[in-house]
Amino acid sequence: MSNEVSTEILATHVLDLAKSGKRLDGRALDEMRHLHITPGYVTSADGSALVELGDTKVLAGIKLEPGTPFPDTPNAGVLTTNAEIVPIASPEYEPGPPSIQSVELSRVVDRAIRAAEAIDLKGLCVTPGEKCWTCFVDLHILDDSGNLTDAALIAAMAALRNAKLPAERFELGETKPLDVRHFPIETTFVRIGDAIVVDPSSAEEGTCQGRLTIATDEEGNVVAMQKAKVGAFSPQDVAELVERAFVHGNKVRAALGQLG
Amino acid sequence: MSNEVSTEILATHVLDLAKSGKRLDGRALDEMRHLHITPGYVTSADGSALVELGDTKVLAGIKLEPGTPFPDTPNAGVLTTNAEIVPIASPEYEPGPPSIQSVELSRVVDRAIRAAEAIDLKGLCVTPGEKCWTCFVDLHILDDSGNLTDAALIAAMAALRNAKLPAERFELGETKPLDVRHFPIETTFVRIGDAIVVDPSSAEEGTCQGRLTIATDEEGNVVAMQKAKVGAFSPQDVAELVERAFVHGNKVRAALGQLG
Amino acid sequence: MSNEVSTEILATHVLDLAKSGKRLDGRALDEMRHLHITPGYVTSADGSALVELGDTKVLAGIKLEPGTPFPDTPNAGVLTTNAEIVPIASPEYEPGPPSIQSVELSRVVDRAIRAAEAIDLKGLCVTPGEKCWTCFVDLHILDDSGNLTDAALIAAMAALRNAKLPAERFELGETKPLDVRHFPIETTFVRIGDAIVVDPSSAEEGTCQGRLTIATDEEGNVVAMQKAKVGAFSPQDVAELVERAFVHGNKVRAALGQLG
Amino acid sequence: MGSVGAKDIPELLDANGKRIDGRDLNELRPLKIEAGVLQRATGSAFVEWGENKVMAAVYGPREVHPRHMQENTKAVVQCRYNMASFSVDERKRPGLDRRSQEISKVIGEALESVLFVEEYPRTSIGIYIEVLQANAGTRCAGLVAASVALADAGIPMSDLVPAVAVGKVAGKLALDLRKEEDNYGEADVPMALVPKSGRLVLLQMEGHMTRDELKTAIDMGVQGCHKIYEIQKEALRKRYSIAHDGGDAQ
Amino acid sequence: MGSVGAKDIPELLDANGKRIDGRDLNELRPLKIEAGVLQRATGSAFVEWGENKVMAAVYGPREVHPRHMQENTKAVVQCRYNMASFSVDERKRPGLDRRSQEISKVIGEALESVLFVEEYPRTSIGIYIEVLQANAGTRCAGLVAASVALADAGIPMSDLVPAVAVGKVAGKLALDLRKEEDNYGEADVPMALVPKSGRLVLLQMEGHMTRDELKTAIDMGVQGCHKIYEIQKEALRKRYSIAHDGGDAQ
Amino acid sequence: MGSVGAKDIPELLDANGKRIDGRDLNELRPLKIEAGVLQRATGSAFVEWGENKVMAAVYGPREVHPRHMQENTKAVVQCRYNMASFSVDERKRPGLDRRSQEISKVIGEALESVLFVEEYPRTSIGIYIEVLQANAGTRCAGLVAASVALADAGIPMSDLVPAVAVGKVAGKLALDLRKEEDNYGEADVPMALVPKSGRLVLLQMEGHMTRDELKTAIDMGVQGCHKIYEIQKEALRKRYSIAHDGGDAQ
């Protein structure tokens, strides 16, 4: 019960702050937390990156293995994205199959990569209909301090850009970097009363009235969106947030571009 | 608690009615609810039928796909029956693997189809030991208002009689109707005190002292039986119910026969 | 609550007895319960043995089937050990996947068989990289009255020594006994206060401060160890228990040797 | 935006700007809604929309099991979207795959946005959707059906929730995609509207759209939702009038 | 009525009407029952019946977890029939398959029919059956063992429950089928009797039988059950006399 | 003692008695420990040990769900050791395999041996270990990290728990095996020490060792544990001094 009381007090406080354009951690409504990226963090993976977005920590690892193309896409490799919110990440963990949060997270990240055509899946075909590369993008969530979606896609993209196709190990030619062609970035907003803030903290996500994630690419396209949580956005909100998403996405792309 | 009280009041009422040969919905002890069959209800299936038995609703869908024969029956196709009591059907649904009720239901329906040799499994063999047709009978229970077993077998048989073997789609010859040879019908009874009633409603099933299902074919054979629920039947009961099952089964067969 | 009280009273009693070198069932600290072995108990298995160690009952069954070698051991057969503490065995059973106790038990038994090289896995290769025998060791725990580990390995070894490779059934040559080369035996101790007793009963396991299992072979090697349960052992304890494990192991090996 | 097959891509728009099934770009497929179709459920609805057939039922508010799942200040909304194994061309294994889990989550959140959950603390409201036959747009059809089922159950809501997808087909925006358009189109934007507030409670997107296209797509979807809203209300009026005549919906 | 193999069908009845193992048509296989074989269980029994070996144990009445599974007016009967992986010719994957789940249900319902569950509200009675070696008729063997285990546990019952199957073999009705008869026979009717009431609490059937055959089959089964009933009672008498002598069953 | 590959076995000791990575037989790999690395956890620690990277977090003491899992006289210790799918050469399927379940159990029991669980009845203490990159010795690295995370969480313990494995490599005993030594060695003995009492709370072994070898191996391991103990204490001193300076660990 005391837990519910403290949750409610926090919610009221976050809401009061938002009325005067303020946030719990002192950020401006449109301000992202500090972003730090460590590509190649895990050498056992074919590509990897640790992303720290404020206190949020996501580790992405890429594994590339020979496999079989899907019957309906015989000329393409296979992309498999999996997210695990492991129990060190937050007190909400429950044992059992992946939580619905993990499932949504992996699907939203996967959709952005796929819709933006970020990697060249056709280039991962070895023998049409018979052999291809399977690209596993595994997202290990180490600290859920808010906005996992944006951090996870940044980690996935940084890890893909860091990845090498281990062709020699499997006697399939020469090892070479993975062909990454496009550069989607997701920007997540939450509504707090009448304010809409970017890059929400876990406290803000816990008290928000709707969350909207918008994925943009470097060519000016919106490639994916996901409205989540209880709450609503007007068409005008959406139009405005799309603009803000491009500004934010280009800023992150610039930061990430300097790495590789 | 109040729930248990109302359950008990209902049970007593059903029992009192039965003593004077009456039922909650006004039917005679040997009277079946209104039966309505819609063959071909779902066009995405290779065969289908919606069965409404009073308020009980069962949708059967047939899918036919190339597969591999079982090692111990190399000359026969494969029949797989699956029943799902989905959560729209009744308040008793619990998340997780198929309930034991679903498992029993699918096995009792499967047993009747198989024991009656309703479909020609040998005719579903393509290449002995290597290739055959797999016939999936999927029973989607939409409303569990009592006597799922009888409704489910009627739905399965109507869907099988409605099914086409999609040979052209898989380049295995000419598409043609599935070969349905026999016509099993199940008749379910429950004991209410000293009375034994046919085609029980969900209220009757919830308060009964034993349930007996008897499957007959059109040639005068009993092909399957299943006693379920807490309660008992004397050998004399069984002999009498077998007679009633043939009368009932022939009535349903006549109704169903007019469809196809 | 009363359950917890009685558990605590029992624990205190076991501890008091141990202070004066006594045990609940009257045994000496180093005394094993009566051991009875029935090889060939189950004729549907390729090898089997029922082991009764006091009231503890373990039934081991061996099944040998053609399979595929693991990619990293193309010249060897496959050994798979599985333990199931079935619900008849103790009041602690819970439905669901194998309990962590079952998993540990099967892994500790498997490790002893494997480390001692008890069976000739290379001899179970049929065609390198393509075909081999898979040896399933299934441990069915019928009564958990303490010290399952020792009883389970004895049952496994007795069943393996009783097993025939059913080559004729699979048209792979002549049926012959399985080649069992070494003879590991596990000896389990638990700490009760300052005393350390062998072959613990379930009451002793329930109240102990640490359990240590030591597997020895007939050539004077320690081949496996497992410390389990809350509690600790000093290096001196370990050295002393290793000596006791050899004495105990040789005694059991002698008993088992007379069977086959 | 589903899996792209190896087959030849069909021509999705003809010379006259007509779609594969003869519709105009901003034309809905035929939509029929019936409320109160199931006996055991607290509320229910059946939707036939083009070649989609979807049934929804609501149970509750009722007790929550296990008890630690209940919340002291609100009802827990449990939503499950499921496809029958025979509802699609290739038989689907029974049970919820990851796609169905995600759809269950976004539909549940969309509907909870119009429910007064704080009125029913310590209870659960179960919203269950079964897709019997699928031809693109099943999440919208499911939401439309579930919304009517909630009303049929007598659970107070701030509004009904219509839903529809807008896609991009052969370079043009098109309302309410059917299967071929979904498979071979360039983008898909499903959305759900609360007509009284003019706000969206479900919004997803996959594909490629410029800002302007997206804006127009949402406008088209909102228009479509208003038409669907009328059909939802008509279904409930019919249901109530049958109920008031002393009869019961078949 | 199990899966029909590709092998040649054996001759199930010889010229003298003797069965494959030399039995007459209405002759049971040898049956041994021992009560009180397990230390931890509240009650237990071991049955060796032809080449079947089956062990059953009963735990309870005891507390129910999780609590919302308990019933305020009666004990919950939980029954689990399980086959050891090595109990059959081809190794069975551990865990309950659909067949075992169905058998668990019908055995549990059969036994609950003779228990006074309303005497033990809010508790559970666990009935667990393990098939160690199988040769047709294991559900009946399990029921026979479980019934004795319930008595050994001191749980009040209206009667013991014997069980046996009758089948049709080479056109003739035969009592207590063994594996080859079950595999290549024409019908199988397992049943369980409450001798005091003369009523059946378990009854299943698969195959082809005329009404008259079925009637005769049930009569044969009832006769068989009465013989088994005597062996069950004898096992319990032996158990009690050992217990009363101050010793304990091995 | 892992799976033996088909590849050529590398030379594990050179002519000078140096190991494959240049270490002496009783030399540890470089070990770095950082406490307080995660924001949401009650306590946390990161360990980089040779090419192992392991993160541990502790949550609690907190309420237990479901309630029948709680114990009235002590805290329940829940331990989960998990490997990231990309932490090993061949991708591992996500989720706990049997090896991880066993390691979770022995680590949990080892750590519970130094906790005062009776001080926190009806609660649970969650100990979670994530292996991000693995190169032999991850269970010891996980235990070392978890022990520091428990201290960081402020949970009273009788002592910190260092851990290390000793193996047999080319006939010689060697401290702290790396991957090739583990794969091609003759034995492996992981252990965890409570320095203040001099007792072992984790001890496993697989391979072939004489009594004397085993005795020496344990002595070597105990020595190694004392070195690790110093690094654990240093990590906590650093954590506290940062915390006291008003800053917070990065």
PDB file of N, CA, C and O in Angstrom, chain C residues 231-254:
ATOM      1  N   GLY C 231      25.740 -23.832   4.004  1.00  0.00           N
ATOM      2  CA  GLY C 231      26.685 -24.392   4.956  1.00  0.00           C
ATOM      3  C   GLY C 231      28.073 -24.417   4.356  1.00  0.00           C
ATOM      4  O   GLY C 231      28.255 -24.033   3.194  1.00  0.00           O
ATOM      5  N   ALA C 232      29.061 -24.866   5.126  1.00  0.00           N
ATOM      6  CA  ALA C 232      30.451 -24.745   4.701  1.00  0.00           C
ATOM      7  C   ALA C 232      31.273 -25.911   5.207  1.00  0.00           C
ATOM      8  O   ALA C 232      30.921 -26.577   6.194  1.00  0.00           O
ATOM      9  N   PHE C 233      32.390 -26.170   4.517  1.00  0.00           N
ATOM     10  CA  PHE C 233      33.339 -27.210   4.916  1.00  0.00           C
ATOM     11  C   PHE C 233      34.749 -26.619   4.860  1.00  0.00           C
ATOM     12  O   PHE C 233      35.079 -25.890   3.914  1.00  0.00           O
ATOM     13  N   SER C 234      35.564 -26.945   5.836  1.00  0.00           N
ATOM     14  CA  SER C 234      36.949 -26.468   5.812  1.00  0.00           C
ATOM     15  C   SER C 234      37.764 -27.370   4.886  1.00  0.00           C
ATOM     16  O   SER C 234      37.371 -28.512   4.618  1.00  0.00           O
ATOM     17  N   PRO C 235      38.908 -26.903   4.393  1.00  0.00           N
ATOM     18  CA  PRO C 235      39.779 -27.768   3.587  1.00  0.00           C
ATOM     19  C   PRO C 235      40.147 -29.060   4.342  1.00  0.00           C
ATOM     20  O   PRO C 235      40.245 -30.120   3.725  1.00  0.00           O
ATOM     21  N   GLN C 236      40.306 -28.964   5.656  1.00  0.00           N
ATOM     22  CA  GLN C 236      40.607 -30.172   6.442  1.00  0.00           C
ATOM     23  C   GLN C 236      39.426 -31.147   6.391  1.00  0.00           C
ATOM     24  O   GLN C 236      39.614 -32.353   6.239  1.00  0.00           O
ATOM     25  N   ASP C 237      38.214 -30.603   6.544  1.00  0.00           N
ATOM     26  CA  ASP C 237      37.016 -31.445   6.391  1.00  0.00           C
ATOM     27  C   ASP C 237      37.058 -32.185   5.059  1.00  0.00           C
ATOM     28  O   ASP C 237      36.811 -33.394   4.989  1.00  0.00           O
ATOM     29  N   VAL C 238      37.340 -31.436   3.998  1.00  0.00           N
ATOM     30  CA  VAL C 238      37.307 -32.028   2.662  1.00  0.00           C
ATOM     31  C   VAL C 238      38.319 -33.165   2.564  1.00  0.00           C
ATOM     32  O   VAL C 238      38.008 -34.264   2.083  1.00  0.00           O
ATOM     33  N   ALA C 239      39.534 -32.912   3.055  1.00  0.00           N
ATOM     34  CA  ALA C 239      40.577 -33.932   2.971  1.00  0.00           C
ATOM     35  C   ALA C 239      40.123 -35.197   3.703  1.00  0.00           C
ATOM     36  O   ALA C 239      40.291 -36.329   3.210  1.00  0.00           O
ATOM     37  N   GLU C 240      39.538 -35.012   4.869  1.00  0.00           N
ATOM     38  CA  GLU C 240      39.101 -36.151   5.664  1.00  0.00           C
ATOM     39  C   GLU C 240      37.941 -36.889   4.967  1.00  0.00           C
ATOM     40  O   GLU C 240      37.894 -38.117   4.922  1.00  0.00           O
ATOM     41  N   LEU C 241      37.034 -36.118   4.400  1.00  0.00           N
ATOM     42  CA  LEU C 241      35.875 -36.746   3.748  1.00  0.00           C
ATOM     43  C   LEU C 241      36.284 -37.493   2.485  1.00  0.00           C
ATOM     44  O   LEU C 241      35.651 -38.494   2.119  1.00  0.00           O
ATOM     45  N   VAL C 242      37.318 -37.014   1.808  1.00  0.00           N
ATOM     46  CA  VAL C 242      37.805 -37.743   0.631  1.00  0.00           C
ATOM     47  C   VAL C 242      38.262 -39.143   1.056  1.00  0.00           C
ATOM     48  O   VAL C 242      37.936 -40.144   0.406  1.00  0.00           O
ATOM     49  N   GLU C 243      38.972 -39.218   2.169  1.00  0.00           N
ATOM     50  CA  GLU C 243      39.394 -40.540   2.657  1.00  0.00           C
ATOM     51  C   GLU C 243      38.172 -41.418   2.950  1.00  0.00           C
ATOM     52  O   GLU C 243      38.099 -42.575   2.542  1.00  0.00           O
ATOM     53  N   ARG C 244      37.210 -40.852   3.649  1.00  0.00           N
ATOM     54  CA  ARG C 244      36.011 -41.618   3.978  1.00  0.00           C
ATOM     55  C   ARG C 244      35.256 -42.030   2.707  1.00  0.00           C
ATOM     56  O   ARG C 244      34.662 -43.107   2.645  1.00  0.00           O
ATOM     57  N   ALA C 245      35.313 -41.158   1.681  1.00  0.00           N
ATOM     58  CA  ALA C 245      34.606 -41.475   0.436  1.00  0.00           C
ATOM     59  C   ALA C 245      35.231 -42.678  -0.266  1.00  0.00           C
ATOM     60  O   ALA C 245      34.526 -43.501  -0.869  1.00  0.00           O
ATOM     61  N   PHE C 246      36.553 -42.806  -0.187  1.00  0.00           N
ATOM     62  CA  PHE C 246      37.190 -43.966  -0.820  1.00  0.00           C
ATOM     63  C   PHE C 246      36.810 -45.254  -0.096  1.00  0.00           C
ATOM     64  O   PHE C 246      36.502 -46.271  -0.719  1.00  0.00           O
ATOM     65  N   VAL C 247      36.805 -45.210   1.237  1.00  0.00           N
ATOM     66  CA  VAL C 247      36.424 -46.388   2.012  1.00  0.00           C
ATOM     67  C   VAL C 247      34.997 -46.816   1.650  1.00  0.00           C
ATOM     68  O   VAL C 247      34.735 -47.981   1.324  1.00  0.00           O
ATOM     69  N   HIS C 248      34.105 -45.831   1.652  1.00  0.00           N
ATOM     70  CA  HIS C 248      32.697 -46.099   1.359  1.00  0.00           C
ATOM     71  C   HIS C 248      32.512 -46.569  -0.084  1.00  0.00           C
ATOM     72  O   HIS C 248      31.821 -47.554  -0.366  1.00  0.00           O
ATOM     73  N   GLY C 249      33.163 -45.881  -1.003  1.00  0.00           N
ATOM     74  CA  GLY C 249      33.017 -46.199  -2.427  1.00  0.00           C
ATOM     75  C   GLY C 249      33.487 -47.620  -2.712  1.00  0.00           C
ATOM     76  O   GLY C 249      32.829 -48.366  -3.462  1.00  0.00           O
ATOM     77  N   ASN C 250      34.599 -48.020  -2.114  1.00  0.00           N
ATOM     78  CA  ASN C 250      35.111 -49.371  -2.374  1.00  0.00           C
ATOM     79  C   ASN C 250      34.167 -50.434  -1.827  1.00  0.00           C
ATOM     80  O   ASN C 250      33.989 -51.493  -2.434  1.00  0.00           O
ATOM     81  N   LYS C 251      33.539 -50.107  -0.694  1.00  0.00           N
ATOM     82  CA  LYS C 251      32.581 -51.034  -0.101  1.00  0.00           C
ATOM     83  C   LYS C 251      31.390 -51.240  -1.063  1.00  0.00           C
ATOM     84  O   LYS C 251      30.970 -52.358  -1.330  1.00  0.00           O
ATOM     85  N   VAL C 252      30.872 -50.143  -1.617  1.00  0.00           N
ATOM     86  CA  VAL C 252      29.730 -50.241  -2.523  1.00  0.00           C
ATOM     87  C   VAL C 252      30.132 -50.930  -3.821  1.00  0.00           C
ATOM     88  O   VAL C 252      29.398 -51.766  -4.361  1.00  0.00           O
ATOM     89  N   ARG C 253      31.307 -50.577  -4.327  1.00  0.00           N
ATOM     90  CA  ARG C 253      31.787 -51.228  -5.558  1.00  0.00           C
ATOM     91  C   ARG C 253      31.861 -52.736  -5.368  1.00  0.00           C
ATOM     92  O   ARG C 253      31.480 -53.497  -6.255  1.00  0.00           O
ATOM     93  N   ALA C 254      32.335 -53.161  -4.206  1.00  0.00           N
ATOM     94  CA  ALA C 254      32.434 -54.600  -3.935  1.00  0.00           C
ATOM     95  C   ALA C 254      31.051 -55.236  -3.965  1.00  0.00           C
ATOM     96  O   ALA C 254      30.835 -56.273  -4.604  1.00  0.00           O
TER      97      ALA C 254
END
